[in-house]
CSV table of C-alpha atoms in Angstrom, one decimal:
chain,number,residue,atom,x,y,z
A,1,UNK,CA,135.9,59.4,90.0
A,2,UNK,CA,135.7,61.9,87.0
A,3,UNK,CA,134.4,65.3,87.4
A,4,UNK,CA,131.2,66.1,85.0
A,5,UNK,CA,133.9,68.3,83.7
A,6,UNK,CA,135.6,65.6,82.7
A,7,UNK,CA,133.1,63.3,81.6
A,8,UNK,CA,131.8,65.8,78.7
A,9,UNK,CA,135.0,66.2,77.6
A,10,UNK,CA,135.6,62.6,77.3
A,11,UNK,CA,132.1,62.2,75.4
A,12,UNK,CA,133.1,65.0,73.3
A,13,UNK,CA,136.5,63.9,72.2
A,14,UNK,CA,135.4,60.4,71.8
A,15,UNK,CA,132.9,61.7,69.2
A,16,UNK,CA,135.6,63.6,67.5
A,17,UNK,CA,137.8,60.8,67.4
A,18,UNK,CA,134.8,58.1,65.9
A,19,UNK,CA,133.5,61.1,63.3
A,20,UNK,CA,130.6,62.0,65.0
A,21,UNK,CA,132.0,65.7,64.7
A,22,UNK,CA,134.4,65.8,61.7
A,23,UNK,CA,136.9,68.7,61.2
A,24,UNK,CA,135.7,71.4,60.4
A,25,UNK,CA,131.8,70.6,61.7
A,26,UNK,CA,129.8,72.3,64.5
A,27,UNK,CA,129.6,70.4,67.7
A,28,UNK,CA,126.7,70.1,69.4
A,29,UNK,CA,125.1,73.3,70.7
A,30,UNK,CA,125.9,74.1,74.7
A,31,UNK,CA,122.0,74.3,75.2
A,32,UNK,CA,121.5,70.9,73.8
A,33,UNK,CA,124.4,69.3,75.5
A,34,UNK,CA,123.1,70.5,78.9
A,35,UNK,CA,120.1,68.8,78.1
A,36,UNK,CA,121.6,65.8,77.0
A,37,UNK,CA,124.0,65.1,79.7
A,38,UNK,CA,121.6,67.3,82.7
A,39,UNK,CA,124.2,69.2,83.5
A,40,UNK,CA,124.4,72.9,84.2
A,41,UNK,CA,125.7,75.7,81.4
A,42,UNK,CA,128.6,76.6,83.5
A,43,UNK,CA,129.7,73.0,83.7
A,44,UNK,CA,129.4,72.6,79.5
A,45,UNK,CA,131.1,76.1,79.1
A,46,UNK,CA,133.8,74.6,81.1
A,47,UNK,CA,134.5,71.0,79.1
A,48,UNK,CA,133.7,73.4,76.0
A,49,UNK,CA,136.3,75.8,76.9
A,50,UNK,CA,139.2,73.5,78.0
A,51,UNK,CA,138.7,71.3,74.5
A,52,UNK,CA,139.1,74.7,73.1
A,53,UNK,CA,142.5,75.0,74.9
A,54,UNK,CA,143.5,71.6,74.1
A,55,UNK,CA,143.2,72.2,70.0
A,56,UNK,CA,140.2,70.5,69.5
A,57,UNK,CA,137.6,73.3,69.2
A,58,UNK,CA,137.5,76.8,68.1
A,59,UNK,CA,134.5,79.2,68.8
A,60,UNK,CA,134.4,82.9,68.2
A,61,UNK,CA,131.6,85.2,70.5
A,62,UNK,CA,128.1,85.1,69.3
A,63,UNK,CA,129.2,82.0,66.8
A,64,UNK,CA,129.0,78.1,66.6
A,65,UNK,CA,132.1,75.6,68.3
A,66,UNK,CA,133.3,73.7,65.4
A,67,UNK,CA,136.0,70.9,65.8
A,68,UNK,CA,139.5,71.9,64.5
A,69,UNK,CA,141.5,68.8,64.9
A,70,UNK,CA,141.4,65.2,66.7
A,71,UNK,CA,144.5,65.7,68.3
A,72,UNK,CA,145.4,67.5,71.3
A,73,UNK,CA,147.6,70.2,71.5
A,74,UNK,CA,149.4,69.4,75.2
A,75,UNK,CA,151.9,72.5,75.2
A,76,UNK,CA,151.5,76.4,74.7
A,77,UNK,CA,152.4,76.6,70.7
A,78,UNK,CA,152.8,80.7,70.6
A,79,UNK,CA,153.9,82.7,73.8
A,80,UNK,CA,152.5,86.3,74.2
A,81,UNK,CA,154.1,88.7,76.9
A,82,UNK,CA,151.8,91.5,77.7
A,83,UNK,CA,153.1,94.7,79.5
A,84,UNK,CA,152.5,98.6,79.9
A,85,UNK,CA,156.6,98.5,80.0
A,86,UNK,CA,158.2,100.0,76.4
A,87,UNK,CA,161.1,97.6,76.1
A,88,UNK,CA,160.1,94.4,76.2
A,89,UNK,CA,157.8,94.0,73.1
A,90,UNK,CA,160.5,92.2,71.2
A,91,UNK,CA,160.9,89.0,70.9
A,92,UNK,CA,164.3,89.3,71.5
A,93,UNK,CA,163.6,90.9,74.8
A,94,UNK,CA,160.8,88.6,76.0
A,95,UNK,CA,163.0,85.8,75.5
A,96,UNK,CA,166.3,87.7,77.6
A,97,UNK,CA,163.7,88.4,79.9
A,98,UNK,CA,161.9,85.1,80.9
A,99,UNK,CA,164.8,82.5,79.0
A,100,UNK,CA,168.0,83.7,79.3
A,101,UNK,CA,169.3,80.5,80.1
A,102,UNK,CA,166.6,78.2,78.8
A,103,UNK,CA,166.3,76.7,75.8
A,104,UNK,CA,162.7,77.7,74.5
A,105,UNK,CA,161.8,77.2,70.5
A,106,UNK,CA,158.0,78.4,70.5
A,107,UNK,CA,157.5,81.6,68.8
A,108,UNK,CA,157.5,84.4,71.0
A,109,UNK,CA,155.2,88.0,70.9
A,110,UNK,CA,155.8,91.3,73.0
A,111,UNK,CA,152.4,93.2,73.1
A,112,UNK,CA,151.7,96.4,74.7
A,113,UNK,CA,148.6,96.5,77.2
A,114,UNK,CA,146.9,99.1,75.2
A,115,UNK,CA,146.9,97.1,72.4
A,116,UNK,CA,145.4,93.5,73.5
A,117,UNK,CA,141.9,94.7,73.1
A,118,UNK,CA,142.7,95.1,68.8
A,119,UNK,CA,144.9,91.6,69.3
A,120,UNK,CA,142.1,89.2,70.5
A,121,UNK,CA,141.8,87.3,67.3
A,122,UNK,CA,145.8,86.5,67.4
A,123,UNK,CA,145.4,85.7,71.3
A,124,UNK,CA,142.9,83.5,71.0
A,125,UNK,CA,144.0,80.9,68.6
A,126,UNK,CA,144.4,77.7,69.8
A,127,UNK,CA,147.9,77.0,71.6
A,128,UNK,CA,148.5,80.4,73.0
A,129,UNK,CA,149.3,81.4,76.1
A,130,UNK,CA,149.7,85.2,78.0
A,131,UNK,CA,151.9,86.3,80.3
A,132,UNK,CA,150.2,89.7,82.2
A,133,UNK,CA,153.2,92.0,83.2
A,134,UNK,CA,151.9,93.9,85.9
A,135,UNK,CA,148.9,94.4,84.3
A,136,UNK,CA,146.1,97.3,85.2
A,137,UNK,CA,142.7,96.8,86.5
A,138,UNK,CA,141.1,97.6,83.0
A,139,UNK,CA,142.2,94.6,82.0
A,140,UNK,CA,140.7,92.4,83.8
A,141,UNK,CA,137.4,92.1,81.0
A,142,UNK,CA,140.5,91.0,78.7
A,143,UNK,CA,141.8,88.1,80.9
A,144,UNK,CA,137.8,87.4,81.3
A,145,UNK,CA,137.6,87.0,77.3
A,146,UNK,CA,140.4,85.1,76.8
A,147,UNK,CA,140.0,82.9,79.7
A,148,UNK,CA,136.7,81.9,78.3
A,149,UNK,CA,138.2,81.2,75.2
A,150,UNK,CA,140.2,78.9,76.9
A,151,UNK,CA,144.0,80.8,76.3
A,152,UNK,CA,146.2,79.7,79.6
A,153,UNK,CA,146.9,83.0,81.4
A,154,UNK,CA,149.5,83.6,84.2
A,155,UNK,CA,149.8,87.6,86.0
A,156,UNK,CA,153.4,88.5,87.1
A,157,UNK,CA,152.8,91.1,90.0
A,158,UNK,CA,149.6,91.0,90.4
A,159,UNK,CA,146.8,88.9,91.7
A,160,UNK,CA,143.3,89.0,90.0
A,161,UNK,CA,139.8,87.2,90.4
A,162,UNK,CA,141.4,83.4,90.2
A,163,UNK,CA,144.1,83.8,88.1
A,164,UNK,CA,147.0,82.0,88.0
A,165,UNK,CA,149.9,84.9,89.3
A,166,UNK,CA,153.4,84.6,90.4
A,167,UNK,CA,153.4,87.6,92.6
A,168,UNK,CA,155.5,89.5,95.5
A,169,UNK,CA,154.4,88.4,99.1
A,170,UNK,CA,153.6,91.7,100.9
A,171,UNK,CA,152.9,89.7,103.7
A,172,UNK,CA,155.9,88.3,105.1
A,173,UNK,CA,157.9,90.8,103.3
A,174,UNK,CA,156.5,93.8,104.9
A,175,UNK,CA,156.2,91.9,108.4
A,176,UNK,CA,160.2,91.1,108.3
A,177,UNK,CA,160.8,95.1,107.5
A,178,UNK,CA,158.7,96.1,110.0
A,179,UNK,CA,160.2,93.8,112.6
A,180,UNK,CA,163.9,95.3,112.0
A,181,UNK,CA,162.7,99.0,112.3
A,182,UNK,CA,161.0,98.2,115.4
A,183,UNK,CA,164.2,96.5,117.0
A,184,UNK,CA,165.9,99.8,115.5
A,185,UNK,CA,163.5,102.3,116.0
A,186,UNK,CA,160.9,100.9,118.5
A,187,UNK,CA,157.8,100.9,119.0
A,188,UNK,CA,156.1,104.2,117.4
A,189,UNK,CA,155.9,104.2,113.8
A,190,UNK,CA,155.1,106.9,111.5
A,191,UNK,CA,153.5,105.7,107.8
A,192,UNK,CA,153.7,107.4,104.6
A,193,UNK,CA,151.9,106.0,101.6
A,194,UNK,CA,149.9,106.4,98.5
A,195,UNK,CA,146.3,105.5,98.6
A,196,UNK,CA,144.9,103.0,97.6
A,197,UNK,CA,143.3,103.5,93.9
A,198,UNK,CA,142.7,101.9,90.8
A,199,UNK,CA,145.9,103.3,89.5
A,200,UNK,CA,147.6,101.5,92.2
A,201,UNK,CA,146.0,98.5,92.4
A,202,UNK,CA,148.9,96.9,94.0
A,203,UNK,CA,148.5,99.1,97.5
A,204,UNK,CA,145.7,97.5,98.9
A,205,UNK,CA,147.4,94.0,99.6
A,206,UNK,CA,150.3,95.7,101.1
A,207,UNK,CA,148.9,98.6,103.2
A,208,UNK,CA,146.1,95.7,104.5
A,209,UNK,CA,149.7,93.6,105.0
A,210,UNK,CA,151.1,96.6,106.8
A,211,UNK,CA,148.8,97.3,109.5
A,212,UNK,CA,147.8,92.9,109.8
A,213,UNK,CA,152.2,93.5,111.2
A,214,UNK,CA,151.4,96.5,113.1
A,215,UNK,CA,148.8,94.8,115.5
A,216,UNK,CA,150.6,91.4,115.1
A,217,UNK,CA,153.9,92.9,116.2
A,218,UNK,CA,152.8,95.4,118.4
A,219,UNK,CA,154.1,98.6,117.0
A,220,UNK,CA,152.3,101.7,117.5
A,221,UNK,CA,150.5,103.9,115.3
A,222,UNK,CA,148.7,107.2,116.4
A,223,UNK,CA,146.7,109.4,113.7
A,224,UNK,CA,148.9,112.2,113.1
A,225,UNK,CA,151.6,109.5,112.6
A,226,UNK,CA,150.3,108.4,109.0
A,227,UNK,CA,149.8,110.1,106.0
A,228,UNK,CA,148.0,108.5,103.4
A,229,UNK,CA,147.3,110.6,100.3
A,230,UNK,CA,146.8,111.1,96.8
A,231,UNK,CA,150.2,113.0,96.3
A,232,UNK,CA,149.6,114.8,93.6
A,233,UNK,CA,152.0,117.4,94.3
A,234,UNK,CA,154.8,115.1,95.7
A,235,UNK,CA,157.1,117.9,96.6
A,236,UNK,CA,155.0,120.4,98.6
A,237,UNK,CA,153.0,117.8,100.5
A,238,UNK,CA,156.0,115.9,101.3
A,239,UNK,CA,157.3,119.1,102.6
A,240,UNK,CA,154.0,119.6,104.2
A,241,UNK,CA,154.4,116.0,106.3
A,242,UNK,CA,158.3,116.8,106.7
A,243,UNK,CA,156.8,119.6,109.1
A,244,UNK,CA,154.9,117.5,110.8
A,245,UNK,CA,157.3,115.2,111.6
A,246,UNK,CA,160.3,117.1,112.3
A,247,UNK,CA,159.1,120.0,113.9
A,248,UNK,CA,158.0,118.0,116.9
A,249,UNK,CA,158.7,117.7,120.5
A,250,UNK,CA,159.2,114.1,119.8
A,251,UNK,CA,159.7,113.3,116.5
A,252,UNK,CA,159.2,109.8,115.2
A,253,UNK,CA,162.5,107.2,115.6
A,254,UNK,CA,160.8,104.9,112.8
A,255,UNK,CA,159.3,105.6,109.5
A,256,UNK,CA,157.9,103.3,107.1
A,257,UNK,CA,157.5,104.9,103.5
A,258,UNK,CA,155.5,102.6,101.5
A,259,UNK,CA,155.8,104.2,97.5
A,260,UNK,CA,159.8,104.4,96.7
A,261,UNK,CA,159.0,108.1,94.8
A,262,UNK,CA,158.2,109.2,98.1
A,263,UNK,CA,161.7,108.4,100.2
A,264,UNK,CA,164.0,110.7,98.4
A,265,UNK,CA,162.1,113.8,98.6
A,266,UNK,CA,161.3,113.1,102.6
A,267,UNK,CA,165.1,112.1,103.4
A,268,UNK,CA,165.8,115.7,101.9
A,269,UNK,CA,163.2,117.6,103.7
A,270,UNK,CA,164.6,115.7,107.0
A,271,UNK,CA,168.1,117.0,106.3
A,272,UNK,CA,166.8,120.6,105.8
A,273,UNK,CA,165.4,120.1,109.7
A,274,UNK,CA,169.1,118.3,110.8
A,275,UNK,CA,167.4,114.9,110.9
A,276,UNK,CA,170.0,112.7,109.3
A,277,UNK,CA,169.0,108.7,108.5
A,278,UNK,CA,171.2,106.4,110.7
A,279,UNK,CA,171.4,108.7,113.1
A,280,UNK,CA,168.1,110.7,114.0
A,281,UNK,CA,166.1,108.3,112.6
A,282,UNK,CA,165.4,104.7,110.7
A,283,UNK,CA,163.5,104.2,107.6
A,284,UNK,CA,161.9,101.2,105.6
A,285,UNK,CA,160.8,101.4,102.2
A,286,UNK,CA,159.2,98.8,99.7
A,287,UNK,CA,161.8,98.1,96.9
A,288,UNK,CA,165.0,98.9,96.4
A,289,UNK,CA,166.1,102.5,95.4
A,290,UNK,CA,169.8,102.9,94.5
A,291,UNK,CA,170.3,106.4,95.7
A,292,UNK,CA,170.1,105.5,99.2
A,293,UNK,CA,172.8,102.9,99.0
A,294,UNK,CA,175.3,105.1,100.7
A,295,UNK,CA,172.7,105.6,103.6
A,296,UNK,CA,173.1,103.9,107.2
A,297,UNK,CA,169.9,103.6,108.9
A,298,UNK,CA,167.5,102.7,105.9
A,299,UNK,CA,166.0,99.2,104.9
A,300,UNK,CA,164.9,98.7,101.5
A,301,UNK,CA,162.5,95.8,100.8
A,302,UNK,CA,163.5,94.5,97.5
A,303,UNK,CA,161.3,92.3,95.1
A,304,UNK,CA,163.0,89.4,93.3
A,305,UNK,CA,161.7,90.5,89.7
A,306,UNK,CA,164.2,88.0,87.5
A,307,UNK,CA,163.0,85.2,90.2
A,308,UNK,CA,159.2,86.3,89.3
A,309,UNK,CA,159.6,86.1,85.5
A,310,UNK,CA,161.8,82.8,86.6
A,311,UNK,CA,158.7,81.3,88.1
A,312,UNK,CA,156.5,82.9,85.1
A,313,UNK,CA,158.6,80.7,82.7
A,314,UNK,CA,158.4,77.6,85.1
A,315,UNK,CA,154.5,77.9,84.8
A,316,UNK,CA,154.5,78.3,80.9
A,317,UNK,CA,157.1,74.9,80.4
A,318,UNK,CA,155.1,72.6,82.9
A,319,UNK,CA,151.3,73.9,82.4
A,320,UNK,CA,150.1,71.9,79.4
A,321,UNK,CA,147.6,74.2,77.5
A,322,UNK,CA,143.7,73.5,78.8
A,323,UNK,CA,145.5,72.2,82.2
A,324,UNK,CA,143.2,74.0,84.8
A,325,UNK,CA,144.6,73.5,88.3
A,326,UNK,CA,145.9,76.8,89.7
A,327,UNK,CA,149.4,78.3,89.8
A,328,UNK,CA,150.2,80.2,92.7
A,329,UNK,CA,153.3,81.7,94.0
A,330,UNK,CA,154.2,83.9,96.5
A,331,UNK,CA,158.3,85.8,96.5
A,332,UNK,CA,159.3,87.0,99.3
A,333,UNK,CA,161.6,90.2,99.0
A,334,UNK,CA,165.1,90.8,100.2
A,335,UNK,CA,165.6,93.1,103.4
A,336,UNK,CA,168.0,94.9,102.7
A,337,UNK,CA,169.9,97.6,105.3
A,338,UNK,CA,172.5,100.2,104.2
C-alpha cells in the first residue's frame, strides 16, 4: 500500500509526464495541493521535496516549485565534502580520501564549513549530495535548509536530529576499554574529561556511554575520583588533578582519560610523583595517540576513520538521490594496549 507520500508524488510526476506541468511551469501551490488531495502541509512538503531531489522540481525560499525536467535523476550528479579540516577541500583530496580504490566519475567539491552558508545556491541544485565531516553544532540550520530542499546529506562523526551519519560507537567501544582496565586495574576508577559543551559536541554520547559501563560493569567511581572541566589552562589544572591523584594514601590503579590532549601532560605530571604507566598504574584513553606507543600499561581506543569515510562513500554509490530511508552506521574502535 503506498504512503500519501507516495501517492502525491506519483500524481505529480504523472502530471509532468502528460504536460499538465511543462518544463519550466509552476506546479501547483503546496496550499492548494493539501486541499486537493486532504492531506497535511508536512506530508506535501515531503512528496514536494523528494521530486525536488529526484530532478523534477526546483524551488528557491520564499518562491514558486517549477518543474525542471520529466526525468528522474536516480544518482547524486555532483559530490560536495564539507569539513572544518584545511586539507581536504580539493578535489584531489576528497577523492584520495573517500575513493582511493574506487572508481568514481561525478565531479567532486571540497568546501570549508565556514563557507556553506555563501554556497547554498551551488548546494542546492538538483543532483547534489553533502558529506558533513565532523561537522559543528552551528550547522545544523544548514543541514535543515538543504534537507528541505531535498539535497541527500550523510554526517561522518557525528549524529544530528535524524540524519543519516556513519559515526564512531562510543558505546561498545568505551564499554570494551573499560572492561580491560578493570581486569588490569580493578575496580576503582578515576575519570578525567572535557565537559560537555557545544564546542565538543561529541562528549555527551561518550561521557553518557562511559558511566551507562561503569554501573553496567561494576566499576567504582567516588567524587574526588573525576574531574570534569573546562580546561582552559591544560597544563596547570592537569597539574592541579596530578596532585590529587598522586599525592594520596591510595592512589588510583585505573584511570580513564577521555580527551587525547589531556594524557600526555598527566603521564608527565605522574612521572614527576614516581608514578610510572605499566607499573604504578593503567590508563585508557579515547583514540590513538602515537607518543605513547612505547608505553606498557596504556590502552588507546582507536576510531577506524578510513573505515568511516569507507562507509560514507558506500552510502553516496547506493543511495539514489530523493531515496529517504535512513543510513545508519555505528564503528566500533580498536583497543589497543602498548
Amino acid at each position: 500500500m503506498l504512503s500519501k507520500v507516495e501517492i502525491i508524488k506519483n500524481k505529480l510526476v504523472t502530471d509532468i509526464k502528460r504536460g499538465v506541468f511543462r518544463v519550466g511551469e509552476k506546479i501547483t501551490s503546496r496550499n492548494k495541493l493539501c486541499r486537493k488531495y486532504n492531506y497535511s502541509r508536512t506530508t506535501v512538503d515531503r512528496a514536494v521535496r523528494e521530486l525536488t531531489a529526484a530532478g523534477y522540481l526546483a524551488s528557491q525560499q520564499g518562491s514558486s516549485t517549477y518543474v525542471i525536467s520529466d526525468k528522474p535523476i536516480d544518482k547524486p550528479q555532483h559530490l560536495f565534502v564539507i569539513s572544518g579540516f584545511h586539507d581536504i577541500h580539493t578535489a584531489h583530496a576528497v577523492r584520495e580520501l573517500f575513493f582511493p580504490e574506487i572508481d568514481f566519475n561525478i565531479p567532486v567539491s571540497g568546501l570549508p564549513e565556514q563557507e556553506v552558508a555563501t554556497n547554498l545556491n551551488r548546494l542546492c541544485q538538483p543532483g547534489s549530495a553533502v558529506i558533513w565531516i565532523s561537522p559543528k553544532l552551528e550547522s545544523i540550520h544548514l543541514m535543515d535548509y538543504l534537507a528541505k530542499t531535498g539535497v541527500p546529506q550523510i554526517l561522518v562523526n557525528r549524529k544530528y536530529n535524524n540524519y543519516d551519519y556513519v559515526a564512531t560507537d562510543a558505546k561498545s567501544s568505551i564499554k570494551e576499554g573499560l572492561s580491560w582496565l578493570m581486569i588490569e586495574a580493578g575496580r576503582d576508577i578515576a575519570f578525567i574529561s572535557y565537559k560537555d559543551t557545544t564546542a565538543k559536541p561529541y562528549l555527551h554520547e561518550r561521557i553518557i556511554s562511559f558511566y551507562e559501563s561503569c554501573v553496567e560493569l561494576g566499576a567504582h567511581l567516588t567524587p574526588d575520583s573525576i574531574f570534569s572541566r573546562e580546561f582552559v589552562d591544560v597544563p596547570s589544572e592537569i597539574a592541579e588533578i596530578g596532585r590529587s591523584l598522586f599525592v594520596n594514601k591510595k592512589p588510583p590503579k585505573g584511570i580513564f582519560v577521555m580527551h587525547q590532549d589531556l594524557v600526555l601532560p598527566l603521564v608527565t605530571v605522574a612521572q614527576t610523583y614516581g608514578f610510572i604507566p605499566g607499573r604504578d598504574y593503567k590508563l585508557l584513553t579515547f583514540d590513538y595517540i602515537k607518543g605513547l606507543e612505547n608505553y606498557t600499561g596504556i590502552g588507546m581506543l582507536e576510531q577506524q576513520i578510513k573505515q568511516l569515510y569507507h562507509e560514507a562513500a558506500g552510502w553516496l554509490q547506493k543511495k539514489p538521490t530523493g531515496q529517504q530511508q535512513q543510513f545508519r552506521k555505528d564503528i566500533k574502535t580498536e583497543l589497543i594496549v602498548s
